[in-house]
CSV table of C-alpha atoms and ligand atoms in Angstrom, one decimal:
chain,number,residue,atom,x,y,z
A,1,MET,CA,-8.0,29.8,14.2
A,2,ALA,CA,-5.5,27.1,12.9
A,3,CYS,CA,-2.7,29.5,13.9
A,4,ASP,CA,-4.2,30.8,17.1
A,5,GLN,CA,-5.2,27.4,18.5
A,6,TYR,CA,-3.2,24.8,16.6
A,7,SER,CA,0.2,26.5,16.0
A,8,CYS,CA,-0.6,27.0,12.3
A,9,ALA,CA,-1.3,23.3,11.6
A,10,LEU,CA,-4.2,23.4,9.1
A,11,THR,CA,-4.9,19.7,9.7
A,12,GLY,CA,-5.1,20.3,13.5
A,13,PRO,CA,-8.7,21.4,13.7
A,14,VAL,CA,-9.8,18.9,11.0
A,15,VAL,CA,-8.2,16.0,12.9
A,16,ASP,CA,-9.7,17.2,16.2
A,17,ILE,CA,-13.2,17.4,14.7
A,18,VAL,CA,-13.0,14.1,12.8
A,19,THR,CA,-11.7,12.2,15.9
A,20,GLY,CA,-14.3,13.8,18.1
A,21,HIS,CA,-11.8,15.7,20.3
A,22,ALA,CA,-13.5,19.0,19.5
A,23,ARG,CA,-16.5,20.4,17.7
A,24,LEU,CA,-16.6,23.3,15.4
A,25,SER,CA,-18.5,25.2,18.0
A,26,ASP,CA,-15.6,24.6,20.6
A,27,ILE,CA,-13.1,26.0,18.2
A,28,TRP,CA,-15.4,28.9,17.4
A,29,ALA,CA,-15.9,29.6,21.2
A,30,LYS,CA,-12.2,29.9,21.8
A,31,THR,CA,-11.8,32.5,19.0
A,32,PRO,CA,-11.0,35.9,20.6
A,33,PRO,CA,-13.8,38.4,20.2
A,34,ILE,CA,-13.6,42.0,19.1
A,35,THR,CA,-12.3,44.2,21.9
A,36,ARG,CA,-12.6,47.8,22.8
A,37,LYS,CA,-8.8,48.2,22.6
A,38,ALA,CA,-8.7,46.6,19.1
A,39,ALA,CA,-11.6,48.9,17.9
A,40,GLN,CA,-9.8,52.0,19.2
A,41,LEU,CA,-6.5,50.9,17.7
A,42,TYR,CA,-8.0,50.2,14.3
A,43,THR,CA,-10.0,53.4,14.3
A,44,LEU,CA,-6.8,55.3,15.1
A,45,TRP,CA,-4.9,53.5,12.4
A,46,VAL,CA,-7.4,54.2,9.6
A,47,THR,CA,-7.9,57.8,10.7
A,48,PHE,CA,-4.2,58.3,10.7
A,49,GLN,CA,-3.9,56.9,7.2
A,50,VAL,CA,-6.8,59.0,6.0
A,51,LEU,CA,-5.1,62.1,7.4
A,52,LEU,CA,-1.8,61.3,5.8
A,53,TYR,CA,-3.6,60.6,2.5
A,54,THR,CA,-5.8,63.7,2.4
A,55,SER,CA,-4.0,66.4,4.4
A,56,LEU,CA,-0.4,66.1,3.5
A,57,PRO,CA,0.4,66.9,-0.1
A,58,ASP,CA,3.5,65.0,-1.3
A,59,PHE,CA,6.9,66.5,-0.6
A,60,CYS,CA,9.0,63.4,-1.3
A,61,HIS,CA,9.1,64.1,-5.1
A,62,LYS,CA,10.8,67.5,-4.2
A,63,PHE,CA,13.9,65.8,-2.9
A,64,LEU,CA,14.0,62.2,-4.1
A,65,PRO,CA,15.6,62.1,-7.5
A,66,GLY,CA,13.6,59.8,-9.9
A,67,TYR,CA,10.5,59.5,-7.7
A,68,VAL,CA,7.3,60.7,-9.4
A,69,GLY,CA,4.8,61.9,-6.8
A,70,GLY,CA,2.4,64.8,-6.2
A,71,ILE,CA,-0.5,65.4,-8.5
A,72,GLN,CA,-0.6,62.9,-11.4
A,73,GLU,CA,-3.2,61.9,-14.0
A,74,GLY,CA,-4.7,58.4,-14.3
A,75,ALA,CA,-5.7,56.6,-17.5
A,76,VAL,CA,-8.7,57.6,-19.6
A,77,THR,CA,-11.8,55.8,-18.2
A,78,PRO,CA,-14.2,54.1,-20.7
A,79,ALA,CA,-16.4,57.2,-20.5
A,80,GLY,CA,-13.4,59.4,-21.4
A,81,VAL,CA,-12.8,60.9,-17.9
A,82,VAL,CA,-9.2,61.5,-16.8
A,83,ASN,CA,-8.9,61.6,-13.0
A,84,LYS,CA,-6.2,63.5,-11.1
A,85,TYR,CA,-4.6,61.8,-8.1
A,86,GLN,CA,-2.5,63.0,-5.2
A,87,ILE,CA,0.3,60.5,-5.1
A,88,ASN,CA,1.7,60.6,-1.6
A,89,GLY,CA,1.9,56.9,-0.6
A,90,LEU,CA,5.7,56.7,-0.2
A,91,GLN,CA,5.5,59.7,2.2
A,92,ALA,CA,2.7,58.0,4.1
A,93,TRP,CA,4.7,54.8,4.3
A,94,LEU,CA,7.9,56.6,5.4
A,95,LEU,CA,6.1,58.7,8.1
A,96,THR,CA,4.2,55.7,9.5
A,97,HIS,CA,7.4,53.6,9.7
A,98,LEU,CA,9.4,56.5,11.2
A,99,LEU,CA,6.8,56.7,13.9
A,100,TRP,CA,6.9,53.0,14.4
A,101,PHE,CA,10.7,53.0,14.9
A,102,ALA,CA,10.6,56.1,17.0
A,103,ASN,CA,8.1,54.4,19.3
A,104,ALA,CA,10.1,51.1,19.4
A,105,HIS,CA,13.4,52.9,20.2
A,106,LEU,CA,12.5,56.1,22.0
A,107,LEU,CA,8.9,56.8,22.8
A,108,SER,CA,7.6,53.4,24.0
A,109,TRP,CA,3.9,54.5,23.6
A,110,PHE,CA,3.0,50.9,22.7
A,111,SER,CA,4.7,47.5,22.4
A,112,PRO,CA,6.0,46.6,18.9
A,113,THR,CA,4.1,43.3,19.4
A,114,ILE,CA,0.8,45.2,19.5
A,115,ILE,CA,-0.4,44.0,16.1
A,116,PHE,CA,0.3,40.3,16.9
A,117,ASP,CA,-1.2,40.7,20.4
A,118,ASN,CA,-4.5,42.0,19.0
A,119,TRP,CA,-4.4,39.9,15.7
A,120,ILE,CA,-7.9,38.3,15.8
A,121,PRO,CA,-9.7,41.2,17.5
A,122,LEU,CA,-8.3,43.4,14.7
A,123,LEU,CA,-9.5,40.9,12.1
A,124,TRP,CA,-13.1,41.6,13.2
A,125,CYS,CA,-12.5,45.4,12.9
A,126,ALA,CA,-10.9,44.9,9.4
A,127,ASN,CA,-14.0,42.9,8.4
A,128,ILE,CA,-16.4,45.6,9.6
A,129,LEU,CA,-14.5,48.2,7.6
A,130,GLY,CA,-14.3,45.9,4.5
A,131,TYR,CA,-18.0,45.2,4.5
A,132,ALA,CA,-18.9,48.8,5.4
A,133,VAL,CA,-16.9,50.2,2.5
A,134,SER,CA,-18.1,47.7,0.0
A,135,THR,CA,-21.7,48.3,1.0
A,136,PHE,CA,-21.2,52.1,1.0
A,137,ALA,CA,-19.7,51.8,-2.5
A,138,MET,CA,-22.7,49.9,-3.7
A,139,VAL,CA,-25.2,52.4,-2.3
A,140,LYS,CA,-23.1,55.3,-3.6
A,141,GLY,CA,-23.1,53.7,-7.1
A,142,TYR,CA,-26.9,53.6,-7.2
A,143,PHE,CA,-27.7,56.9,-5.6
A,144,PHE,CA,-24.8,59.4,-5.9
A,145,PRO,CA,-22.1,58.1,-8.2
A,146,THR,CA,-19.0,60.2,-8.9
A,147,SER,CA,-19.1,59.6,-12.6
A,148,ALA,CA,-22.5,58.1,-13.7
A,149,ARG,CA,-21.3,57.4,-17.2
A,150,ASP,CA,-18.6,55.1,-15.8
A,151,CYS,CA,-21.0,53.0,-13.7
A,152,LYS,CA,-21.7,49.3,-14.7
A,153,PHE,CA,-25.0,47.7,-13.8
A,154,THR,CA,-25.2,44.0,-14.7
A,155,GLY,CA,-28.7,43.3,-13.4
A,156,ASN,CA,-27.3,40.8,-11.0
A,157,PHE,CA,-27.3,42.2,-7.4
A,158,PHE,CA,-24.6,39.9,-6.1
A,159,TYR,CA,-22.3,40.5,-9.1
A,160,ASN,CA,-22.8,44.3,-8.7
A,161,TYR,CA,-21.9,44.0,-5.0
A,162,MET,CA,-18.9,41.8,-5.5
A,163,MET,CA,-17.3,43.4,-8.6
A,164,GLY,CA,-18.6,46.9,-8.0
A,165,ILE,CA,-20.7,49.5,-9.9
A,166,GLU,CA,-18.6,52.6,-9.8
A,167,PHE,CA,-15.3,52.8,-11.6
A,168,ASN,CA,-13.6,55.4,-9.6
A,169,PRO,CA,-15.7,56.3,-6.6
A,170,ARG,CA,-14.6,59.4,-4.8
A,171,ILE,CA,-15.6,61.6,-1.9
A,172,GLY,CA,-14.9,65.2,-2.7
A,173,LYS,CA,-12.2,66.0,-5.2
A,174,TRP,CA,-9.3,63.9,-3.9
A,175,PHE,CA,-10.5,61.0,-1.7
A,176,ASP,CA,-10.3,58.2,-4.2
A,177,PHE,CA,-11.5,54.9,-2.9
A,178,LYS,CA,-9.3,52.6,-5.1
A,179,LEU,CA,-6.1,54.4,-4.4
A,180,PHE,CA,-6.7,54.8,-0.7
A,181,PHE,CA,-8.0,51.3,0.1
A,182,ASN,CA,-5.6,49.5,-2.1
A,183,GLY,CA,-2.4,51.2,-0.8
A,184,ARG,CA,-3.3,52.2,2.7
A,185,PRO,CA,-4.4,50.9,5.2
A,186,GLY,CA,-3.5,47.5,3.7
A,187,ILE,CA,-0.1,47.8,2.1
A,188,VAL,CA,1.3,50.3,4.6
A,189,ALA,CA,0.2,47.9,7.3
A,190,TRP,CA,1.9,44.9,5.5
A,191,THR,CA,5.5,45.8,6.6
A,192,LEU,CA,4.3,46.9,10.1
A,193,ILE,CA,2.6,43.6,10.6
A,194,ASN,CA,5.8,41.8,9.6
A,195,LEU,CA,7.8,43.9,12.0
A,196,SER,CA,5.3,43.2,14.8
A,197,PHE,CA,5.7,39.4,14.1
A,198,ALA,CA,9.5,39.8,14.2
A,199,ALA,CA,9.2,41.5,17.6
A,200,LYS,CA,6.9,38.8,18.9
A,201,GLN,CA,9.3,36.1,17.7
A,202,ARG,CA,12.1,37.8,19.6
A,203,GLU,CA,9.9,38.2,22.7
A,204,LEU,CA,8.9,34.5,22.7
A,205,HIS,CA,12.2,32.8,21.5
A,206,SER,CA,14.7,35.6,22.4
A,207,HIS,CA,16.0,35.9,18.9
A,208,VAL,CA,14.8,36.7,15.3
A,209,THR,CA,15.5,33.9,12.9
A,210,ASN,CA,17.1,34.4,9.4
A,211,ALA,CA,13.8,33.1,7.9
A,212,MET,CA,11.9,36.0,9.6
A,213,VAL,CA,14.5,38.5,8.4
A,214,LEU,CA,14.2,37.2,4.8
A,215,VAL,CA,10.4,37.4,4.9
A,216,ASN,CA,10.6,40.9,6.3
A,217,VAL,CA,13.3,42.1,3.8
A,218,LEU,CA,11.8,40.5,0.6
A,219,GLN,CA,8.3,41.7,1.4
A,220,ALA,CA,9.5,45.2,2.3
A,221,ILE,CA,11.2,45.4,-1.1
A,222,TYR,CA,7.9,44.6,-2.7
A,223,VAL,CA,6.0,47.1,-0.6
A,224,ILE,CA,8.5,50.0,-1.0
A,225,ASP,CA,8.5,49.2,-4.8
A,226,PHE,CA,4.7,49.6,-4.8
A,227,PHE,CA,4.9,53.0,-3.2
A,228,TRP,CA,7.9,54.2,-5.2
A,229,ASN,CA,5.9,53.3,-8.3
A,230,GLU,CA,2.5,54.5,-7.1
A,231,THR,CA,2.1,56.6,-10.2
A,232,TRP,CA,2.7,53.5,-12.4
A,233,TYR,CA,0.0,51.7,-10.3
A,234,LEU,CA,-2.5,54.2,-11.8
A,235,LYS,CA,-2.1,52.3,-15.1
A,236,THR,CA,-2.6,48.8,-13.7
A,237,ILE,CA,-5.7,46.7,-14.2
A,238,ASP,CA,-7.0,47.5,-10.6
A,239,ILE,CA,-7.3,51.1,-11.4
A,240,CYS,CA,-7.8,51.1,-15.2
A,241,HIS,CA,-10.3,48.3,-15.6
A,242,ASP,CA,-11.8,47.0,-12.4
A,243,HIS,CA,-14.8,48.6,-10.7
A,244,PHE,CA,-14.8,49.2,-7.0
A,245,GLY,CA,-16.8,46.6,-5.0
A,246,TRP,CA,-16.3,43.9,-2.4
A,247,TYR,CA,-13.5,42.3,-4.5
A,248,LEU,CA,-11.3,45.4,-4.0
A,249,GLY,CA,-12.9,46.9,-0.9
A,250,TRP,CA,-13.0,43.8,1.4
A,251,GLY,CA,-9.9,42.4,-0.4
A,252,ASP,CA,-7.8,45.5,0.5
A,253,CYS,CA,-9.0,45.7,4.1
A,254,VAL,CA,-9.0,42.0,5.1
A,255,TRP,CA,-7.6,39.6,2.5
A,256,LEU,CA,-4.4,41.5,1.8
A,257,PRO,CA,-3.2,42.3,5.4
A,258,TYR,CA,-4.3,39.0,6.8
A,259,LEU,CA,-3.3,36.5,4.1
A,260,TYR,CA,-0.3,38.1,2.6
A,261,THR,CA,1.4,38.1,6.0
A,262,LEU,CA,0.9,34.4,6.8
A,263,GLN,CA,4.6,33.6,6.5
A,264,GLY,CA,5.5,36.0,9.3
A,265,LEU,CA,2.7,34.8,11.5
A,266,TYR,CA,3.8,31.2,10.9
A,267,LEU,CA,7.4,32.0,11.9
A,268,VAL,CA,6.2,33.3,15.2
A,269,TYR,CA,4.8,29.9,16.1
A,270,HIS,CA,7.7,28.0,14.2
A,271,PRO,CA,10.9,30.0,14.5
A,272,VAL,CA,12.6,28.4,11.5
A,273,GLN,CA,16.3,29.0,11.2
A,274,LEU,CA,17.5,28.2,7.6
A,275,SER,CA,20.9,26.7,6.7
A,276,THR,CA,23.1,29.3,4.9
A,277,PRO,CA,22.7,27.7,1.4
A,278,HIS,CA,18.9,27.5,1.9
A,279,ALA,CA,18.7,31.2,3.0
A,280,VAL,CA,21.0,32.3,0.1
A,281,GLY,CA,18.8,30.3,-2.4
A,282,VAL,CA,15.6,32.0,-1.1
A,283,LEU,CA,17.2,35.4,-1.2
A,284,LEU,CA,18.4,34.9,-4.8
A,285,LEU,CA,15.0,33.6,-5.9
A,286,GLY,CA,13.3,36.5,-4.3
A,287,LEU,CA,15.7,39.1,-5.8
A,288,VAL,CA,15.6,37.5,-9.3
A,289,GLY,CA,11.8,37.4,-9.2
A,290,TYR,CA,11.7,41.0,-8.1
A,291,TYR,CA,14.1,42.0,-10.9
A,292,ILE,CA,11.9,40.4,-13.6
A,293,PHE,CA,8.7,41.8,-12.0
A,294,ARG,CA,10.1,45.3,-11.9
A,295,VAL,CA,11.9,45.4,-15.2
A,296,ALA,CA,9.0,43.9,-17.1
A,297,ASN,CA,6.6,46.4,-15.6
A,298,HIS,CA,9.0,49.2,-16.2
A,299,GLN,CA,9.5,48.2,-19.9
A,300,LYS,CA,5.8,48.4,-20.6
A,301,ASP,CA,5.4,51.7,-18.7
A,302,LEU,CA,8.4,53.3,-20.5
A,303,PHE,CA,7.1,52.1,-23.8
A,304,ARG,CA,3.6,53.4,-23.3
A,305,ARG,CA,4.8,56.8,-21.8
A,306,THR,CA,7.2,57.5,-24.7
A,307,ASP,CA,4.8,56.1,-27.3
A,308,GLY,CA,7.5,53.5,-28.3
A,309,ARG,CA,10.3,56.1,-28.6
A,310,CYS,CA,12.6,54.3,-26.2
A,311,LEU,CA,15.2,51.6,-26.0
A,312,ILE,CA,14.3,48.1,-24.6
A,313,TRP,CA,17.3,45.9,-23.8
A,314,GLY,CA,19.4,48.5,-25.7
A,315,ARG,CA,17.4,48.3,-29.0
A,316,LYS,CA,14.5,50.1,-30.6
A,317,PRO,CA,11.5,48.0,-29.6
A,318,LYS,CA,9.4,45.9,-31.9
A,319,VAL,CA,5.8,47.2,-32.0
A,320,ILE,CA,2.4,46.0,-33.1
A,321,GLU,CA,0.2,49.0,-34.0
A,322,CYS,CA,-3.4,48.5,-32.9
A,323,SER,CA,-6.7,50.3,-32.7
A,324,TYR,CA,-9.9,50.1,-30.8
A,325,THR,CA,-13.3,51.8,-30.4
A,326,SER,CA,-14.2,53.2,-26.9
A,327,ALA,CA,-17.8,53.2,-25.5
A,328,ASP,CA,-18.5,56.7,-26.9
A,329,GLY,CA,-17.8,55.4,-30.5
A,330,GLN,CA,-14.4,57.2,-30.8
A,331,ARG,CA,-11.6,55.4,-32.6
A,332,HIS,CA,-8.2,55.3,-30.7
A,333,HIS,CA,-4.8,54.1,-31.6
A,334,SER,CA,-2.4,52.2,-29.3
A,335,LYS,CA,0.7,50.1,-29.4
A,336,LEU,CA,1.7,46.6,-28.1
A,337,LEU,CA,5.3,46.0,-27.1
A,338,VAL,CA,6.9,42.8,-28.6
A,339,SER,CA,10.4,43.3,-27.2
A,340,GLY,CA,12.0,42.7,-23.8
A,341,PHE,CA,10.1,40.5,-21.4
A,342,TRP,CA,6.9,41.3,-23.4
A,343,GLY,CA,8.5,39.3,-26.2
A,344,VAL,CA,9.3,36.4,-24.0
A,345,ALA,CA,5.8,35.8,-22.9
A,346,ARG,CA,2.6,37.9,-22.8
A,347,HIS,CA,2.6,38.2,-19.0
A,348,PHE,CA,6.2,37.6,-17.9
A,349,ASN,CA,5.7,40.3,-15.2
A,350,TYR,CA,3.5,37.8,-13.4
A,351,VAL,CA,6.2,35.1,-13.5
A,352,GLY,CA,8.6,37.5,-11.7
A,353,ASP,CA,5.8,38.1,-9.1
A,354,LEU,CA,5.3,34.4,-8.7
A,355,MET,CA,9.0,33.7,-8.2
A,356,GLY,CA,9.1,36.3,-5.4
A,357,SER,CA,6.0,34.8,-3.8
A,358,LEU,CA,7.5,31.4,-3.9
A,359,ALA,CA,10.6,32.7,-2.2
A,360,TYR,CA,8.6,34.1,0.8
A,361,CYS,CA,7.0,30.6,1.2
A,362,LEU,CA,10.3,28.7,0.9
A,363,ALA,CA,11.7,30.8,3.6
A,364,CYS,CA,9.4,29.0,6.0
A,365,GLY,CA,10.9,25.6,5.3
A,366,GLY,CA,8.9,22.4,4.7
A,367,GLY,CA,7.1,21.8,8.0
A,368,HIS,CA,3.6,23.0,7.2
A,369,LEU,CA,1.3,23.8,4.3
A,370,LEU,CA,0.0,27.0,5.7
A,371,PRO,CA,2.8,29.4,4.7
A,372,TYR,CA,2.5,28.1,1.2
A,373,PHE,CA,-0.9,29.5,0.9
A,374,TYR,CA,0.5,32.7,-0.7
A,375,ILE,CA,2.1,31.0,-3.7
A,376,ILE,CA,-1.0,28.8,-4.3
A,377,TYR,CA,-3.2,31.9,-4.1
A,378,MET,CA,-1.0,34.0,-6.3
A,379,ALA,CA,-0.7,31.3,-8.9
A,380,ILE,CA,-4.5,31.2,-9.1
A,381,LEU,CA,-4.9,34.9,-8.9
A,382,LEU,CA,-2.4,35.7,-11.6
A,383,THR,CA,-3.4,32.8,-13.9
A,384,HIS,CA,-7.0,34.0,-13.7
A,385,ARG,CA,-6.0,37.6,-14.1
A,386,CYS,CA,-3.9,36.7,-17.2
A,387,LEU,CA,-6.9,34.9,-18.8
A,388,ARG,CA,-9.3,37.7,-17.8
A,389,ASP,CA,-6.9,40.3,-19.2
A,390,GLU,CA,-6.4,38.4,-22.4
A,391,HIS,CA,-10.1,38.0,-22.9
A,392,ARG,CA,-10.5,41.8,-22.5
A,393,CYS,CA,-7.6,42.6,-24.8
A,394,ALA,CA,-8.9,40.2,-27.5
A,395,SER,CA,-12.2,41.9,-27.5
A,396,LYS,CA,-10.6,45.4,-27.3
A,397,TYR,CA,-8.0,44.9,-30.1
A,398,GLY,CA,-9.5,42.1,-32.2
A,399,ARG,CA,-7.2,41.1,-35.1
A,400,ASP,CA,-4.4,43.2,-33.7
A,401,TRP,CA,-4.4,41.1,-30.5
A,402,GLU,CA,-4.3,38.0,-32.7
A,403,ARG,CA,-1.2,39.4,-34.4
A,404,TYR,CA,0.4,39.8,-30.9
A,405,THR,CA,-0.5,36.3,-29.8
A,406,ALA,CA,1.0,35.0,-33.0
A,407,ALA,CA,4.2,36.9,-32.4
A,408,VAL,CA,4.4,35.9,-28.7
A,409,PRO,CA,2.6,32.6,-28.4
A,410,TYR,CA,2.9,31.9,-24.7
A,411,ARG,CA,1.1,33.6,-21.8
A,412,LEU,CA,3.4,33.0,-18.8
A,413,LEU,CA,6.0,30.4,-19.4
A,414,PRO,CA,7.5,29.9,-22.9
A,415,GLY,CA,6.9,26.4,-24.1
A,416,ILE,CA,4.5,25.5,-21.3
A,417,PHE,CA,1.6,27.9,-20.9
B,1,NDP,P1,-0.3,44.3,-16.6
B,1,NDP,O1,0.7,45.3,-16.0
B,1,NDP,O2,0.3,43.1,-17.2
B,1,NDP,O3,-1.3,45.1,-17.5
B,1,NDP,C1,-2.1,44.4,-18.5
B,1,NDP,C2,-2.5,45.5,-19.5
B,1,NDP,O4,-1.3,46.0,-20.2
B,1,NDP,C3,-3.4,45.0,-20.6
B,1,NDP,O5,-4.7,45.0,-20.2
B,1,NDP,C4,-3.1,46.0,-21.7
B,1,NDP,O6,-3.8,47.2,-21.4
B,1,NDP,C5,-1.6,46.2,-21.6
B,1,NDP,N1,-0.8,45.4,-22.3
B,1,NDP,C6,-0.8,44.0,-22.4
B,1,NDP,N2,0.2,43.5,-23.2
B,1,NDP,C7,0.9,44.6,-23.6
B,1,NDP,C8,2.0,44.8,-24.4
B,1,NDP,N3,2.6,43.8,-25.0
B,1,NDP,N4,2.5,46.0,-24.6
B,1,NDP,C9,1.9,47.1,-24.1
B,1,NDP,N5,0.8,47.0,-23.3
B,1,NDP,C10,0.3,45.8,-23.1
B,1,NDP,O7,-1.2,43.7,-15.5
B,1,NDP,P2,-1.7,44.1,-14.0
B,1,NDP,O8,-2.1,45.5,-14.0
B,1,NDP,O9,-2.6,43.0,-13.5
B,1,NDP,O10,-0.4,43.9,-13.1
B,1,NDP,C11,0.6,44.9,-12.8
B,1,NDP,C12,1.6,44.2,-11.8
B,1,NDP,O11,1.0,44.1,-10.5
B,1,NDP,C13,2.0,42.8,-12.2
B,1,NDP,O12,3.4,42.7,-12.2
B,1,NDP,C14,1.4,41.9,-11.2
B,1,NDP,O13,2.2,40.8,-11.0
B,1,NDP,C15,1.2,42.8,-10.0
B,1,NDP,N6,0.0,42.4,-9.2
B,1,NDP,C16,0.2,42.0,-7.9
B,1,NDP,C17,-0.9,41.6,-7.2
B,1,NDP,C18,-0.7,41.2,-5.8
B,1,NDP,O14,-1.7,41.0,-5.1
B,1,NDP,N7,0.5,41.1,-5.3
B,1,NDP,C19,-2.3,41.7,-7.7
B,1,NDP,C20,-2.3,42.2,-9.0
B,1,NDP,C21,-1.2,42.5,-9.8
B,1,NDP,P3,-4.3,48.2,-22.5
B,1,NDP,O15,-5.8,48.1,-22.5
B,1,NDP,O16,-3.8,49.6,-22.0
B,1,NDP,O17,-3.6,47.9,-23.8
C-alpha cells in the first residue's frame, strides 16, 4: 500500500493517519481487490509451473557440461528415508524465460508489464495459494502423511501449523511440496517480476536506469545459481531439517516473490540513475558477495560429497571427525570442514549472501528506507538461522561440535560475532 498509494514512502501512510489526512480504512478502501484477470493469470502461472515440474523430465543435464540434473537423491531423513527428486528447475526457468522473451519480442500475447499492472490483485491470489497449501499440508500431516515416521507433532496447534508436521510431504511419487514451492512458482517468478518492473519503468519514464539493470542482473545471477545448483539445494537446511508448514508454504508463495523484489518495485516509482563509481561499487559488492556465497557453499558440498578426499584452496582440508545418534538409535559418523571459508567463520556463506543482499539495496540510492527492507530482513533471517543451526548441531554432535567452535570461534564475522 505504501508503494501503490504513497510512491514507496513507508512514512507516507503513517504521517497521513497521524495528521488526520486519512484513516486506515481510507487506505484499505483504495487497495485494489482481487480480480478475475489476476485469478486467471495466477492459476495459469501455477498450472504451467506444475506441468513443467511434473511432466517434463530434465534434459538440460544431457547437454550442459557440469550441470547435475535429472533424478537425484536427497539426504537421509531422521527416520532413515532417502527421497528421490526430479531435478528440472533450470529447465523450467529456461523455458519460462524463453516464452517470456518470445512474447515480448515476437508473439505479443500479453504486455511485459503484466505482473506490475496486476501486482496487488496477484498478491491476493498468492495469499490464497499460500494459506491453502499450508492448511492442506497440516491436514495431510494428520490424516495421510507421506512418511508417518518423519512427522513431528509438538502438541501446539499453532506451532504445528506454522513450522509444519510432515518432513517431505508429497503427492504421488514425484510431486514434492518443498522442492516445488520453494523453487517454483516463487523463485522462477523472481526474475520475471524484475523484468516486468524494468518494462514498466521504461513505459513510464521512457528508459531503464542503470540501478534497475543492476538489480535485474545481480538477482538473476542469484536465481540462476539456485537452479544450476538445485541438487545442492537438496542438502540445505530447508530440505534436510525443516518441516513443511506455513513458514515454507506461505513464505514461498507470498513472502519471497513480494518482498524479495521490493527494490525493482521501488525503482519503478523512483527511477534512480547511479553515478558510474556508485554503480561500479554496487556491482563489485554484489559480485564479491556472490563469489563468497558460492565458493563457501561449494567447499562444503565438495567436502561432504567426497568424504573429505578433495582439495580446499589447493590443500588437503583440515577435518573434525564427529559422530551422532539418529532417532532410530543408530550411530553415524560425519565430518566437519575446518578449511577454506569454513575455517574463517562457521557460517561465512551467510556473509557472502548478506553482501549480495546489501548490493541490491544500495543500487536504490539513499532516498527511502523501503528498498533496504531486504538487507534488514536477511540479516535477521540469517542470524536467526545461524543460531538455530548451531543449536541443532551442538545437540547433534555434542563434544565434537565444541571442538569445531574451539577451532573456528566466530559464527559470521571473525573478531565480531
Ligand atoms: P548451510 O549450508 O550453512 O548448512 C548448515 C549445515 O551444514 C549444518 O546444519 C550442518 O549439517 C552442516 N555443517 C555446518 N558446519 C559444517 C562444516 N564446518 N563442515 C561440514 N558441514 C557443516 O546452511 P543453509 O542450508 O541455511 O544455507 C545454504 C545457503 O542458502 C546459504 O548460503 C544461505 O545464505 C542461503 N540461504 C538463502 C536464503 C534466502 O532466502 N535468500 C534462505 C536460506 C538460506 P549436518 O547436520 O549435515 O552436519
